[in-house]
PDB file of C-alpha atoms in Angstrom:
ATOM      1  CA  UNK A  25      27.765  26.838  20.325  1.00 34.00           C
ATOM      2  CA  UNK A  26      24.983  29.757  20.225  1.00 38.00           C
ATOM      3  CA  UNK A  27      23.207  31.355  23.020  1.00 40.00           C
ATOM      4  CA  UNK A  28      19.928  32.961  23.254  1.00 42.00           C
ATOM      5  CA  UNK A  29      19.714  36.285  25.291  1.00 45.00           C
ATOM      6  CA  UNK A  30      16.348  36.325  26.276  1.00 41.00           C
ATOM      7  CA  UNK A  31      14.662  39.878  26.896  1.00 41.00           C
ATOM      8  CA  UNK A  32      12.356  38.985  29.010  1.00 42.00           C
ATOM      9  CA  UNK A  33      14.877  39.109  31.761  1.00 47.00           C
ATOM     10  CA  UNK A  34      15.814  43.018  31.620  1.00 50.00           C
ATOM     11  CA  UNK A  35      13.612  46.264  31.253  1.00 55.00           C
ATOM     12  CA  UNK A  36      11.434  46.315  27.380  1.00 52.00           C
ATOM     13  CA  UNK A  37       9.212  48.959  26.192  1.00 49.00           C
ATOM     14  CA  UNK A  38       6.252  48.037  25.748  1.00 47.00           C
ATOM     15  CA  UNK A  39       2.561  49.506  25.360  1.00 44.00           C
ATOM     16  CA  UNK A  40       1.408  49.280  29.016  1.00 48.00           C
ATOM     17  CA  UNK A  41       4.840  51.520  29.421  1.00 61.00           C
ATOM     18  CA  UNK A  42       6.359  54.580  28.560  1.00 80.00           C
ATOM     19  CA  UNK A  43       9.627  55.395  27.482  1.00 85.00           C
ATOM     20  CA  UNK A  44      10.299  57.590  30.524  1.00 87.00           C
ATOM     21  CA  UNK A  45       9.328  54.228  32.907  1.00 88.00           C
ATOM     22  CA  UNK A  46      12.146  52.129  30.236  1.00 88.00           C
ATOM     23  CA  UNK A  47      14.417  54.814  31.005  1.00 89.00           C
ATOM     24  CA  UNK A  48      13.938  55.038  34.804  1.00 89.00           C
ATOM     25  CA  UNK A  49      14.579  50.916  35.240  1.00 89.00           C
ATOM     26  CA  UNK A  50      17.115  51.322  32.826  1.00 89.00           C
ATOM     27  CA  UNK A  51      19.295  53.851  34.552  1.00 89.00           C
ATOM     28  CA  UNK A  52      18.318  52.083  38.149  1.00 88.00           C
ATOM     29  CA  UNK A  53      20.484  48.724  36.713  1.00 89.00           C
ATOM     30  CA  UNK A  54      23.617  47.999  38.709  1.00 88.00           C
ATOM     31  CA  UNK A  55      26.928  48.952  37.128  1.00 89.00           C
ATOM     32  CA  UNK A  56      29.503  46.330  36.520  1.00 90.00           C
ATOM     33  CA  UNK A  57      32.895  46.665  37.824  1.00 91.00           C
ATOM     34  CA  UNK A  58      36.251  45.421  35.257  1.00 91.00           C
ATOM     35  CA  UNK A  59      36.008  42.216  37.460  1.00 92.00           C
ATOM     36  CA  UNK A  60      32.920  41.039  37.819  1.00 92.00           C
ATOM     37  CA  UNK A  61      32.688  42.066  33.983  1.00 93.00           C
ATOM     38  CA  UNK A  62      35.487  39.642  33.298  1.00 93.00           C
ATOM     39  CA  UNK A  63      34.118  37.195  35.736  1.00 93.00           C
ATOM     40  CA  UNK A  64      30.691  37.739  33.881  1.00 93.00           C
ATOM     41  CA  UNK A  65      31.802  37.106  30.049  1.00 93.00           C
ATOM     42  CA  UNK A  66      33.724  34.148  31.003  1.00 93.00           C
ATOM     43  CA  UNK A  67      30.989  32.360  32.928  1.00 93.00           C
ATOM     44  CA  UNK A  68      29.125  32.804  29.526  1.00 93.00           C
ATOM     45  CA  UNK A  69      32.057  31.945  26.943  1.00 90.00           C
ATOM     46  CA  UNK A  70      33.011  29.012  28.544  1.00 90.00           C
ATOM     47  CA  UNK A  71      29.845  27.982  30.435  1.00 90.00           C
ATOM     48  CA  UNK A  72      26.807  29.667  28.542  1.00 88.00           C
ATOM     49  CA  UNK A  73      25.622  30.367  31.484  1.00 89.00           C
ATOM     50  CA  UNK A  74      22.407  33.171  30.126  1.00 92.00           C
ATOM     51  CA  UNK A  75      22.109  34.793  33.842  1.00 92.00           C
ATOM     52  CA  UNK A  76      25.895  36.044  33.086  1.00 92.00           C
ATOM     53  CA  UNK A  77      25.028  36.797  29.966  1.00 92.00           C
ATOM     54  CA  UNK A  78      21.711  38.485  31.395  1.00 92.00           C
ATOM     55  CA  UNK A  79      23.922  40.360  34.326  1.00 92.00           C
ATOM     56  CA  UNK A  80      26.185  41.857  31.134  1.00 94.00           C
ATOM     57  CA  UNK A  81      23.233  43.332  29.139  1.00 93.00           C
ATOM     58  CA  UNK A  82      21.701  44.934  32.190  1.00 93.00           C
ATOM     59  CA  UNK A  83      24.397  46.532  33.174  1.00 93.00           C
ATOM     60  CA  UNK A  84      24.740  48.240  29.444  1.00 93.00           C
ATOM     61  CA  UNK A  85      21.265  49.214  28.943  1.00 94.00           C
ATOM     62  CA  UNK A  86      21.809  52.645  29.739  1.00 92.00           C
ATOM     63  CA  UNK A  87      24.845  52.520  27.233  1.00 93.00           C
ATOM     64  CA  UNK A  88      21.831  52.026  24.226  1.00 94.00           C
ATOM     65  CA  UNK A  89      19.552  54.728  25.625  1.00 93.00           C
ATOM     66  CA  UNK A  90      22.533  57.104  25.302  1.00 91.00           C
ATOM     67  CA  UNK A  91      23.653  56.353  21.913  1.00 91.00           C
ATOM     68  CA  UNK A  92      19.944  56.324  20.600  1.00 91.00           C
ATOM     69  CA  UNK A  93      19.022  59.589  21.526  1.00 88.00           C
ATOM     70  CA  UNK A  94      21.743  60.839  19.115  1.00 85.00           C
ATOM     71  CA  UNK A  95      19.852  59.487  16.316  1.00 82.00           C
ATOM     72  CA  UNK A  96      16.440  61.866  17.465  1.00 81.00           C
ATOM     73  CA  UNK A  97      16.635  63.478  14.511  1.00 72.00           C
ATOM     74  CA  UNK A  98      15.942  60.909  12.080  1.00 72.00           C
ATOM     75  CA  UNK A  99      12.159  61.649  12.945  1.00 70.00           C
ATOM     76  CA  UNK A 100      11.989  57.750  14.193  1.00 79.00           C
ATOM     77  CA  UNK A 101      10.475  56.759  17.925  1.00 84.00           C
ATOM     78  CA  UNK A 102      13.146  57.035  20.693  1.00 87.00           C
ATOM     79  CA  UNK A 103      11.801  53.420  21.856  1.00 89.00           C
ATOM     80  CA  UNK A 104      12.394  51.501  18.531  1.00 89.00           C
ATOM     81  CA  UNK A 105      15.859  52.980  17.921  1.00 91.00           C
ATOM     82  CA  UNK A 106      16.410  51.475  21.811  1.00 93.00           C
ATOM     83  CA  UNK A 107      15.236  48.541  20.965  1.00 91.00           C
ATOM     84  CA  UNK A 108      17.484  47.973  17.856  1.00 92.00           C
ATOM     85  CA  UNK A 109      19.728  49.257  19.990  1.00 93.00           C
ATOM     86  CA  UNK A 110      19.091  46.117  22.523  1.00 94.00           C
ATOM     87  CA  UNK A 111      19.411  43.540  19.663  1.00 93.00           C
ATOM     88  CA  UNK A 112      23.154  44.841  18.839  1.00 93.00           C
ATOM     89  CA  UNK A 113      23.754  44.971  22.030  1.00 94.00           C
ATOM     90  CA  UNK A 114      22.622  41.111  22.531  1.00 94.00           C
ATOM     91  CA  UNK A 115      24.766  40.156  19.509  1.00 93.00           C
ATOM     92  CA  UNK A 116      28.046  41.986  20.746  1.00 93.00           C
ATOM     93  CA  UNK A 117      27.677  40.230  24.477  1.00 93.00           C
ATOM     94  CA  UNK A 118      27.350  36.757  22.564  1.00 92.00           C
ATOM     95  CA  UNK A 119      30.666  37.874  20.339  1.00 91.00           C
ATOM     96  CA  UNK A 120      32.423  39.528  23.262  1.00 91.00           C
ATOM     97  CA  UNK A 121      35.995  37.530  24.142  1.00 89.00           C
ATOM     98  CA  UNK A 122      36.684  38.167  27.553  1.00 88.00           C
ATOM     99  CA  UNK A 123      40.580  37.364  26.657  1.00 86.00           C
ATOM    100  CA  UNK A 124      40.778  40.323  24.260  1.00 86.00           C
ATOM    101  CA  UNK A 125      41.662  42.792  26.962  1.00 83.00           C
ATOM    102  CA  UNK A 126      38.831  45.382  26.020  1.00 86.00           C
ATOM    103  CA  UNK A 127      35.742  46.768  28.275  1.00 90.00           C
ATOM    104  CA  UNK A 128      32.410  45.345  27.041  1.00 92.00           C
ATOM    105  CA  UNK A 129      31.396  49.023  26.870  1.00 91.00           C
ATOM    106  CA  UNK A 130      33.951  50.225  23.611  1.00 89.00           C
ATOM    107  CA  UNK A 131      33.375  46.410  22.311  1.00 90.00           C
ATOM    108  CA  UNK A 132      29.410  47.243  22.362  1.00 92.00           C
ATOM    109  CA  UNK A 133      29.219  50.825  21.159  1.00 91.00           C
ATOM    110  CA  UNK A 134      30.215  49.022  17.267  1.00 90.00           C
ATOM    111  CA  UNK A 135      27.467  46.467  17.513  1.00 92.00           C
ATOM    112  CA  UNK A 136      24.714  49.253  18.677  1.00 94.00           C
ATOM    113  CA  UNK A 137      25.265  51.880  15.985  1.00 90.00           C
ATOM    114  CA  UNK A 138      25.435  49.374  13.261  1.00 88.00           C
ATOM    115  CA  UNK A 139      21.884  47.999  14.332  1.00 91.00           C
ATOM    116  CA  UNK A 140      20.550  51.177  14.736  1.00 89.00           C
ATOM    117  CA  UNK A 141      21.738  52.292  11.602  1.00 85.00           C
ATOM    118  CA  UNK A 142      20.554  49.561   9.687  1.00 83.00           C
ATOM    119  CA  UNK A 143      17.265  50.485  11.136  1.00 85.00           C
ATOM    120  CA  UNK A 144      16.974  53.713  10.294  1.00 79.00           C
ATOM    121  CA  UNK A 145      17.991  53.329   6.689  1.00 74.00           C
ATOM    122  CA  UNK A 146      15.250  50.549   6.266  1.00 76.00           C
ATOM    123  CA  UNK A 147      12.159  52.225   7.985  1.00 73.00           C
ATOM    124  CA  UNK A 148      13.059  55.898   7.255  1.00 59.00           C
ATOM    125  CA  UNK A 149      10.860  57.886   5.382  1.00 48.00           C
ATOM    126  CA  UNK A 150      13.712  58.209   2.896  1.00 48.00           C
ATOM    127  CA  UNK A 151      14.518  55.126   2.345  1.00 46.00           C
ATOM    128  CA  UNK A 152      17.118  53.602  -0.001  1.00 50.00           C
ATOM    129  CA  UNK A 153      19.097  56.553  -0.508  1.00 52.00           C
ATOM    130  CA  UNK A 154      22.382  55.423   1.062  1.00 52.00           C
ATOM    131  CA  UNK A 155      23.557  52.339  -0.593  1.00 56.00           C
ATOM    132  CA  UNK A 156      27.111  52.753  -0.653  1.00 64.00           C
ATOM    133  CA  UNK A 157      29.762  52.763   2.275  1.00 68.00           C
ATOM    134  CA  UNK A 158      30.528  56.692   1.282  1.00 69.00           C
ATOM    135  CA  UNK A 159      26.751  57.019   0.987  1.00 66.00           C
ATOM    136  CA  UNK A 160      26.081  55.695   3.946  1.00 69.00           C
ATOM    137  CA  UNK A 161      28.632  57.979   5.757  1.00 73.00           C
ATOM    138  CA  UNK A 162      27.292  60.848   4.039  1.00 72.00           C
ATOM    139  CA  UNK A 163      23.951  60.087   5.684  1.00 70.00           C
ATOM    140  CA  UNK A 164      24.743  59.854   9.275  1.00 71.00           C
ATOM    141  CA  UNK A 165      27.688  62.695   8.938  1.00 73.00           C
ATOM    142  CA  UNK A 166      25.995  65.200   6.881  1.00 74.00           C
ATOM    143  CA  UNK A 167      23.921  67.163   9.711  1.00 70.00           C
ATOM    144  CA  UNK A 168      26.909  67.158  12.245  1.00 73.00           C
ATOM    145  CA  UNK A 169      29.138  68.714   9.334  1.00 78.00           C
ATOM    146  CA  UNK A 170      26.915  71.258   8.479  1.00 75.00           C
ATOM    147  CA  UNK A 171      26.829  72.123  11.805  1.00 72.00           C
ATOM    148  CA  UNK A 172      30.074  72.725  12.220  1.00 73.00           C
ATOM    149  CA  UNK A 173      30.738  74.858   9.047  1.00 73.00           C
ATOM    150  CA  UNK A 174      28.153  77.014  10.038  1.00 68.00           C
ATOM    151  CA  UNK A 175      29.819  77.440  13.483  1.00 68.00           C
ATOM    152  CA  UNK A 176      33.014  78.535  11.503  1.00 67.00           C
ATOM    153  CA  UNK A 177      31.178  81.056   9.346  1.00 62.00           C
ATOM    154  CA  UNK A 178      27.538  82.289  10.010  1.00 53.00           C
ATOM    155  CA  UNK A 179      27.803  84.488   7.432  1.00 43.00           C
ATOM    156  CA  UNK A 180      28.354  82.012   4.775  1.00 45.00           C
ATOM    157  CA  UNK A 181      25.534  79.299   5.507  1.00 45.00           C
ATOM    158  CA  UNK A 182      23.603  77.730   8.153  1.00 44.00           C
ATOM    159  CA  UNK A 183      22.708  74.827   9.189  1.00 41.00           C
ATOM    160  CA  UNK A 184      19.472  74.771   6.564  1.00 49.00           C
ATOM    161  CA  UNK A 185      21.348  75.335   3.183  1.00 62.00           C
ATOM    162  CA  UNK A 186      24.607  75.016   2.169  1.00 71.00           C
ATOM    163  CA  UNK A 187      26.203  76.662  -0.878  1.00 75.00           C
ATOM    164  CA  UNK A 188      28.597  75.661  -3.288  1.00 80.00           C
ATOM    165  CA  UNK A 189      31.932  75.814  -0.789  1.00 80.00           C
ATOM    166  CA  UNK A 190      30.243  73.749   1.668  1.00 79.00           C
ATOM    167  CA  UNK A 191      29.302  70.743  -0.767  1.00 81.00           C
ATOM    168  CA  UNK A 192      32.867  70.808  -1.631  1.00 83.00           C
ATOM    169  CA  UNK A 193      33.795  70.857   1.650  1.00 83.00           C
ATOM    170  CA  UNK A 194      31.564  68.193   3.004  1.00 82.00           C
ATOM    171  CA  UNK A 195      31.913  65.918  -0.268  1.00 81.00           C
ATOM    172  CA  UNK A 196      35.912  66.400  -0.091  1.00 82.00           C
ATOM    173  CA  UNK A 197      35.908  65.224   3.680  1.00 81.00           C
ATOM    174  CA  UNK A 198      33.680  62.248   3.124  1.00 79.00           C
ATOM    175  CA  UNK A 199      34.690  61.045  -0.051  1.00 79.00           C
ATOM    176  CA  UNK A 200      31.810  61.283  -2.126  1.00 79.00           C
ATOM    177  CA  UNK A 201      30.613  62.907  -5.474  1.00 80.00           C
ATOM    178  CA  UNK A 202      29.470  67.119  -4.492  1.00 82.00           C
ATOM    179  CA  UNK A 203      26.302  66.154  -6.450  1.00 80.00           C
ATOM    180  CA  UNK A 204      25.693  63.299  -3.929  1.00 78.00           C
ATOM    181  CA  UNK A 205      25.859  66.205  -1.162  1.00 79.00           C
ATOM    182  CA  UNK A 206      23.524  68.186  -2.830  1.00 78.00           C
ATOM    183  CA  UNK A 207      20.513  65.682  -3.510  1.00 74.00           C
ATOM    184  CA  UNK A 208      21.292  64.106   0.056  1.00 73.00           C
ATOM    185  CA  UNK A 209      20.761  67.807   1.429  1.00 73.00           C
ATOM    186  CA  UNK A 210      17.686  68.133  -0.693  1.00 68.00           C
ATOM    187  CA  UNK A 211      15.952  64.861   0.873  1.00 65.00           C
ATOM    188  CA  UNK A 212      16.532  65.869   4.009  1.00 64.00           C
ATOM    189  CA  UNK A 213      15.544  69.254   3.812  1.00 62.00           C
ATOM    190  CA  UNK A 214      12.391  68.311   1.817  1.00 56.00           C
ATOM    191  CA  UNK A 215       9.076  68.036   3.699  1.00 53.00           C
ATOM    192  CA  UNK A 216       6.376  65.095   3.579  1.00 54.00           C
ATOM    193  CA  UNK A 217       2.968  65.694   2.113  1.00 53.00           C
ATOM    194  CA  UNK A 218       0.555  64.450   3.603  1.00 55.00           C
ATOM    195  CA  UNK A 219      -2.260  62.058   1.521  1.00 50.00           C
ATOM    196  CA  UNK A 220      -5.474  62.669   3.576  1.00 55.00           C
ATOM    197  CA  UNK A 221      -6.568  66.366   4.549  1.00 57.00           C
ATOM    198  CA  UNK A 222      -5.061  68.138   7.233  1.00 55.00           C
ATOM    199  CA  UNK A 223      -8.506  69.984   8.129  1.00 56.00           C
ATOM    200  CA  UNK A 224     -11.825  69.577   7.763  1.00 53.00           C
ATOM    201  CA  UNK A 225     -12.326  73.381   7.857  1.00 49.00           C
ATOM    202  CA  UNK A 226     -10.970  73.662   4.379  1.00 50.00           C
ATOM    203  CA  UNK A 227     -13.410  72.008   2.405  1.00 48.00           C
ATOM    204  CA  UNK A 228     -12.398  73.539  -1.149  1.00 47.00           C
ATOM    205  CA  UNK A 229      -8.908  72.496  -0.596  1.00 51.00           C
ATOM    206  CA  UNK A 230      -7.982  68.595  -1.971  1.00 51.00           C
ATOM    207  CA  UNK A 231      -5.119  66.537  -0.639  1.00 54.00           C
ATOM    208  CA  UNK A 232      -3.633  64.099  -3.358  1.00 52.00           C
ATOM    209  CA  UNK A 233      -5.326  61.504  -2.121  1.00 46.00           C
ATOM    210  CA  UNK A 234      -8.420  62.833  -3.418  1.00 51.00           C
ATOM    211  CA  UNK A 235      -6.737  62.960  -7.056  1.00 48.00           C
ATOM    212  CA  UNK A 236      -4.498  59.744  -6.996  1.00 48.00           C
ATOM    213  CA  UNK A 237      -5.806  56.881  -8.337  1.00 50.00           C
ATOM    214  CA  UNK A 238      -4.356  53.365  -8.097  1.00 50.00           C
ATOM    215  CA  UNK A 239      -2.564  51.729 -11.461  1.00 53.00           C
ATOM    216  CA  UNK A 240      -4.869  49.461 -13.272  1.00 56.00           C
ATOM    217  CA  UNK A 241      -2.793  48.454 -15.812  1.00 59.00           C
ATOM    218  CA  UNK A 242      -0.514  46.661 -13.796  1.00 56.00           C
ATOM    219  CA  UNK A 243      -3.020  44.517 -12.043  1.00 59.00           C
ATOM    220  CA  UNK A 244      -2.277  40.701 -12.771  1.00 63.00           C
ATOM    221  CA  UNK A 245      -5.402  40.378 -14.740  1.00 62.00           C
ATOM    222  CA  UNK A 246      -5.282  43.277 -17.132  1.00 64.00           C
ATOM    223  CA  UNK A 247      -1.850  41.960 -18.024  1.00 68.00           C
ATOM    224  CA  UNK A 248      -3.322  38.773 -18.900  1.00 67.00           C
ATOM    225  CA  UNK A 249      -6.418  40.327 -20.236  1.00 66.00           C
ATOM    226  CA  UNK A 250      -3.858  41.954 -22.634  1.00 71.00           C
ATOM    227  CA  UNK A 251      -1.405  38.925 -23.316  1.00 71.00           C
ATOM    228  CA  UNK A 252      -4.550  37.136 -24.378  1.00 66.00           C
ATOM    229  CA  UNK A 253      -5.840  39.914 -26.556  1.00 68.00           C
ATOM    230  CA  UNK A 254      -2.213  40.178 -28.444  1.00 72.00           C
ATOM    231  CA  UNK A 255      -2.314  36.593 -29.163  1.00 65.00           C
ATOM    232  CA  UNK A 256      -6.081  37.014 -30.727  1.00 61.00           C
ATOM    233  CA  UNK A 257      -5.295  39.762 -32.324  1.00 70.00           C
ATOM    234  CA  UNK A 258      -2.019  38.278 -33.988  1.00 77.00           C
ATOM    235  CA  UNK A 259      -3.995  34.943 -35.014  1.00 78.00           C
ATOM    236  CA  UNK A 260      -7.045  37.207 -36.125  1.00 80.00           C
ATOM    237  CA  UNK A 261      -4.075  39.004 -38.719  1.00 81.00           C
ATOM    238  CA  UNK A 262      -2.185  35.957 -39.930  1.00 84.00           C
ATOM    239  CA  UNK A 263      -5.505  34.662 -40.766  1.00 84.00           C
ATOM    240  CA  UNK A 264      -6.611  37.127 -42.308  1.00 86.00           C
ATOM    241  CA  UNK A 265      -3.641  37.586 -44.347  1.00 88.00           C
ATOM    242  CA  UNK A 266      -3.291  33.731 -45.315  1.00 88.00           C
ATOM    243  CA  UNK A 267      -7.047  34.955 -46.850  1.00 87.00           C
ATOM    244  CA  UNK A 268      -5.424  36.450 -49.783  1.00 92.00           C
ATOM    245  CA  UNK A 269      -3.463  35.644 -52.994  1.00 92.00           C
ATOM    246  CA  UNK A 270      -0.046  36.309 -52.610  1.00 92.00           C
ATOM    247  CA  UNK A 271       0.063  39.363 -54.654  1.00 93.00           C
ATOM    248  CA  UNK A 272      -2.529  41.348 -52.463  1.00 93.00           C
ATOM    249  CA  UNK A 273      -0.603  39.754 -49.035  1.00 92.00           C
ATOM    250  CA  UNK A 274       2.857  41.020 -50.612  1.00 92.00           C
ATOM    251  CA  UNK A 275       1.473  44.602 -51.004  1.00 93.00           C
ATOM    252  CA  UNK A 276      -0.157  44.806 -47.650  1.00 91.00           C
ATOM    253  CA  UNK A 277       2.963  43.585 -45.758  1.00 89.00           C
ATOM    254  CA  UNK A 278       4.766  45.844 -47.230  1.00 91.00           C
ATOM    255  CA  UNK A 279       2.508  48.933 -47.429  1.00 90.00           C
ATOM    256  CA  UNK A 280       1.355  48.069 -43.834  1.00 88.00           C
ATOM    257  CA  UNK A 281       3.499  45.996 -41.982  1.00 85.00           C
ATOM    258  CA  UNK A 282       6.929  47.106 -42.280  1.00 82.00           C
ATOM    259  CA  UNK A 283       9.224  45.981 -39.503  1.00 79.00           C
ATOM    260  CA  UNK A 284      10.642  48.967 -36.647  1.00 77.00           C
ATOM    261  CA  UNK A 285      12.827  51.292 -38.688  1.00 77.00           C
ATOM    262  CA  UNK A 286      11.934  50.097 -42.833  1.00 82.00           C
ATOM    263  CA  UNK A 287      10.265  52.153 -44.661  1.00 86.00           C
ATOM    264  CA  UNK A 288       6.635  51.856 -46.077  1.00 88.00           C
ATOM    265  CA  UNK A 289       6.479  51.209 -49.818  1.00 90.00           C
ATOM    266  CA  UNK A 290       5.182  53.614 -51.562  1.00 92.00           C
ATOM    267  CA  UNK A 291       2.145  52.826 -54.677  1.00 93.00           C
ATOM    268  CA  UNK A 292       4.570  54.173 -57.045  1.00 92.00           C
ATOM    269  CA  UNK A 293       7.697  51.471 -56.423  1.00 92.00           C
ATOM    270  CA  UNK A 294       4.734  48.507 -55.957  1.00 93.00           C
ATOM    271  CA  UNK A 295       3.564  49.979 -59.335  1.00 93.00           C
ATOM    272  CA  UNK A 296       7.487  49.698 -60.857  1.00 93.00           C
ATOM    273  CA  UNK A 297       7.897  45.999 -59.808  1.00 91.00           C
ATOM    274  CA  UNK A 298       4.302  44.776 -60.907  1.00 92.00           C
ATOM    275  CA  UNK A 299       4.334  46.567 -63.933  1.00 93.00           C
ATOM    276  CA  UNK A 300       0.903  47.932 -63.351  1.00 93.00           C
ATOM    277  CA  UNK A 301      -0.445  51.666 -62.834  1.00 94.00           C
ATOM    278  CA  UNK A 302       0.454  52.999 -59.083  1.00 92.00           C
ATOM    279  CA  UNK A 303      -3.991  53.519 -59.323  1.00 94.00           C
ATOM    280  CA  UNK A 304      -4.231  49.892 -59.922  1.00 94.00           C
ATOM    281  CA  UNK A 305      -1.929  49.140 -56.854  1.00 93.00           C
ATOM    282  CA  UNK A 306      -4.177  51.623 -55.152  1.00 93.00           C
ATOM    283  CA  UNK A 307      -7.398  49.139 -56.388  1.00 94.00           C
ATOM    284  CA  UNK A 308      -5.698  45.670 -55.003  1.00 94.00           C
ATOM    285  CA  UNK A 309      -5.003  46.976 -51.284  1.00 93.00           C
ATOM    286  CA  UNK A 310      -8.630  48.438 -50.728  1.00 93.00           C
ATOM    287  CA  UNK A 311     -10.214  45.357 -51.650  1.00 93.00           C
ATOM    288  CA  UNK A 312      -7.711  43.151 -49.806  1.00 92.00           C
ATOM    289  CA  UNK A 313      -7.902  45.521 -47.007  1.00 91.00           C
ATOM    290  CA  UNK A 314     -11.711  45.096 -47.103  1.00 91.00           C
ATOM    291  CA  UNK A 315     -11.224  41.453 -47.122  1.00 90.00           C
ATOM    292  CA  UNK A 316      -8.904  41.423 -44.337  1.00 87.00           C
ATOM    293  CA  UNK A 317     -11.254  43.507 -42.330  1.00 85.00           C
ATOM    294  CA  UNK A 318     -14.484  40.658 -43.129  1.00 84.00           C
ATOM    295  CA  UNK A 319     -12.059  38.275 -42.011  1.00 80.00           C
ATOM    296  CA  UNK A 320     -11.158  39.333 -38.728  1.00 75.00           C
ATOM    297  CA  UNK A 321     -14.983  40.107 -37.738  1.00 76.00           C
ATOM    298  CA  UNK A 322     -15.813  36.705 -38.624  1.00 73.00           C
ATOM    299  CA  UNK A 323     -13.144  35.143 -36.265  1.00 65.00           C
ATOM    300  CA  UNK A 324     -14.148  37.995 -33.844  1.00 57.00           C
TER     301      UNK A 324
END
């Protein structure tokens, strides 16, 4: 059986609020004791009773507000990463087994990250670069390692660049490739660009908005447009070419419309297998060339 947590019934951020007012009501939510925990989960395993459930998320909210302020410097709003916070936290109450012996609190702290990791890797400004379990730890370790190595040594790097020890270091401890490390470190260190102009007092300077165009060509119609005008033009050829005796078709196919990698024959072989001068070969493809062309503007 499945239980909805609804969050109407504890503190939510919301635009008539502030994040500071969240984290006030938050904070102000009674604490549960290991008993009335237990007492808690069970009423909602074996009863479904939602104020339990209700009593249990309360009591944790403060847990998400903690663990989402760690993730700051992903350049995301404090209040969404709470709020993905909130839904793991709402999926591990639901999946919590009062029977295990655990504290909701180390039982939570799983369910939490993983939503607000998933998160982050689908909204930030970076997105799709971690799409691997090692890539994925390489994202949310790399800053925290990089601290740390340049607490060991100053001298050798800090925490903005790292040289070639420290991507060993780093991609030896998380179990990734060192050029992984390095173009990880480069998107992070790399700066946005912004498309409209930061000033108006600059006139003579453009932002790329003023130079980027959108992509025509891959606009459902011009791809039709262009199916439509490969099929004409193909018809508008074979017709033209079922115009002529076979003698002037054979010279233009092969003078003209060699397949990807033959060669072109040249007026001197066509000459050879006709048994006529390579100027009289010359003769036959202008004027079947010339008929060709009459053809096509007709059916044009």
């Amino acid at each position: 059986m499945s239980y909805a947590l609804s969050h109407k019934q504890f503190p939510t951020i919301s635009g008539s609020g502030s994040i500071e007012a969240y984290i006030s009501a938050a904070n102000r939510m009674p604490m549960l004791s290991e008993t009335e925990e237990l007492a808690l989960a069970r009423r909602f395993a074996d009863e479904g009773d939602i104020e339990a459930a209700r009593a249990l998320v309360t009591s944790h909210l403060r847990l998400v507000i903690a663990i989402a302020r760690g993730y700051l410097g992903y350049g995301l709003p404090h209040a969404d990463l709470i709020q993905e916070g909130n839904i793991g936290l709402m999926k591990a109450v639901k999946r919590f087994d009062p029977n295990r012996g655990v504290r909701l609190v180390s039982f939570a702290m799983h369910w939490i990250k993983a939503e607000i990791h998933e998160y982050i890797l689908k909204n930030w400004r970076l997105v799709k670069i971690a799409t691997t379990k090692a890539q994925r730890k390489l994202f949310f370790n790399l800053r925290s390692i990089k601290a740390s190595l340049a607490q060991q040594d100053g001298s050798r790097q800090n925490f903005g660049t790292l040289d070639v020890d420290g991507v060993n270091t780093i991609a030896q401890r998380l179990g990734v490739k060192p050029e992984e490390v390095v173009e990880m470190e480069t998107r992070f260190t790399g700066t946005d660009v912004s498309l409209e102009p930061t000033s108006d007092e600059d006139e003579d300077r453009f932002a790329p908005i003023a130079y980027l165009t959108a992509d025509s060509c891959n606009e459902p119609i011009a791809i039709l447009e262009r199916k439509e005008l490969d099929h004409l033009e193909e018809e508008g050829l074979q017709g033209a070419l079922a115009s002529l005796d076979d003698r002037s078709r054979e010279i233009i196919q092969r003078r003209w419309l060699v397949r990807e990698g033959e060669s072109a024959a040249t007026l001197h072989e066509l000459a050879a297998e006709y048994g006529v001068s390579a100027e009289r070969i010359r003769q036959i493809e202008a004027k079947a060339l010339q008929k060709m062309k009459g053809s096509l503007l007709a059916t044009a």
